[in-house]
Amino acid sequence: MSRFNGKRAEFEASGEKINVAILGAGRIAHTMADTLTQMAEGSLYSSWIHPYAVAARDITRAQAFADQWHFDKAYGSYEELTADPDVDLVYIATPHSLHAEQAILCMKAGKNVLVEKSFTANAAQARALLDAADGSGLLCTEAIWTRYMPSRAIVDRIVDSGAIGELRSISANLCYPVSGKARMSDPAMAGGALLDVGVYPLNFIDMVMGGHGEVPVERVETSMTPYAPTGVDAQNSTTLYYANGVMAVSTSSMLACSDRAGCIWGDKGYVVCRNINNIEAIDVYGADHAVAEHYDVPAQLTGYEYQVAAAANAILDGREECAEMPHADSLRIVELMDELRRIKEAVQPQEILLVIDAMTGQDAV
């Protein structure tokens, strides 16, 4: 158990702050460091969030990162980071294939974890990670930022209001030309479009459908274009058929640019969300295709602050999951992505599954 889990009153009386550490020092780690720095400097979060430490595979890289972002501590191994008693929350910022192993390492050391998407490389890893979290008294939550953003509540209110009538169909896409990044094409690092960018349209659809799997998916159709050098999925399209008659299409690519739109279609109108990866604006159209309502989303620091604040609040309340992205939702999305890869026969190398063997002593397949 870390210092402040379930001890909100004690924390507030102490005048201390929640010390956030970053495991990994790559691109996304820098985005989180920028976020934490801005949180520490602003009036809304500065009294309770502190950018504290970073760990990388070598101390030189970690120290350069800490110097750039003015962190207190730098560690040249992940084990050193988890041994620090002052670390309250660890943000896991490494490739998908390492998330489960490293999050379990942190929790065994009594650290709360905020695990970057995709939560894990596959459902077997997700189950092992959630088993470690269950009953631990520690927070384990997925850092898929769109689940925590204020735009989610705006979309929910529009759909629930009946402004577009009865929900009939959903379309969401996210595509970036990022195949040149080594981890994106490497099967051993759980590369491919689906886990990196495809997870966003799937989550967008899931959120519109209410989350929590309340409306079951009855049928799935999916296809993909393999990345020729390695066989991971380069582009994919999936259609989900829900029990209530709603049809939803999710598209992602690591080869192309797209408009990144999320569209929600009803029998009286429709909603267009600009950039499902970080919604910038929302327009509601009537059946005449004229804009009936326009919504701007609240100003933000980077957009990552919402997940950090949600995680910190969960720690202080003694919760093992965040309401914005509960364990069941993370597992359900990973299970869906496993099923899509199985249907499409995308490469799923044994190297990814063997991580579970090392952690649990059991076969993952």
XYZ file of N, CA and C in Angstrom, residues 215-221 239-246:
45
model
N -24.789 -2.920 -23.815
C -25.419 -3.439 -25.030
C -24.414 -4.380 -25.690
N -24.699 -5.672 -25.708
C -23.709 -6.614 -26.245
C -23.545 -6.521 -27.752
N -22.340 -6.848 -28.209
C -22.058 -6.962 -29.637
C -22.467 -8.367 -30.063
N -23.351 -8.452 -31.062
C -23.839 -9.757 -31.515
C -23.021 -10.334 -32.658
N -22.407 -9.450 -33.439
C -21.662 -9.935 -34.608
C -20.555 -8.954 -34.954
N -19.445 -9.480 -35.438
C -18.291 -8.657 -35.811
C -17.824 -9.050 -37.204
N -17.590 -8.045 -38.048
C -16.961 -8.262 -39.349
C -15.741 -7.355 -39.428
N -16.684 -3.659 -38.441
C -18.092 -3.321 -38.244
C -18.634 -4.139 -37.083
N -19.220 -3.439 -36.129
C -19.806 -4.057 -34.942
C -21.323 -3.962 -35.028
N -21.982 -5.075 -34.823
C -23.443 -5.115 -34.852
C -23.950 -5.369 -33.434
N -24.626 -4.368 -32.870
C -25.075 -4.446 -31.485
C -26.474 -5.046 -31.376
N -26.774 -5.560 -30.185
C -28.041 -6.250 -29.950
C -29.249 -5.339 -30.114
N -29.060 -4.027 -29.947
C -30.179 -3.088 -30.083
C -30.352 -2.560 -31.511
N -29.618 -3.141 -32.462
C -29.756 -2.750 -33.859
C -28.780 -1.695 -34.334
N -27.983 -1.125 -33.432
C -26.991 -0.127 -33.831
C -25.831 -0.814 -34.558
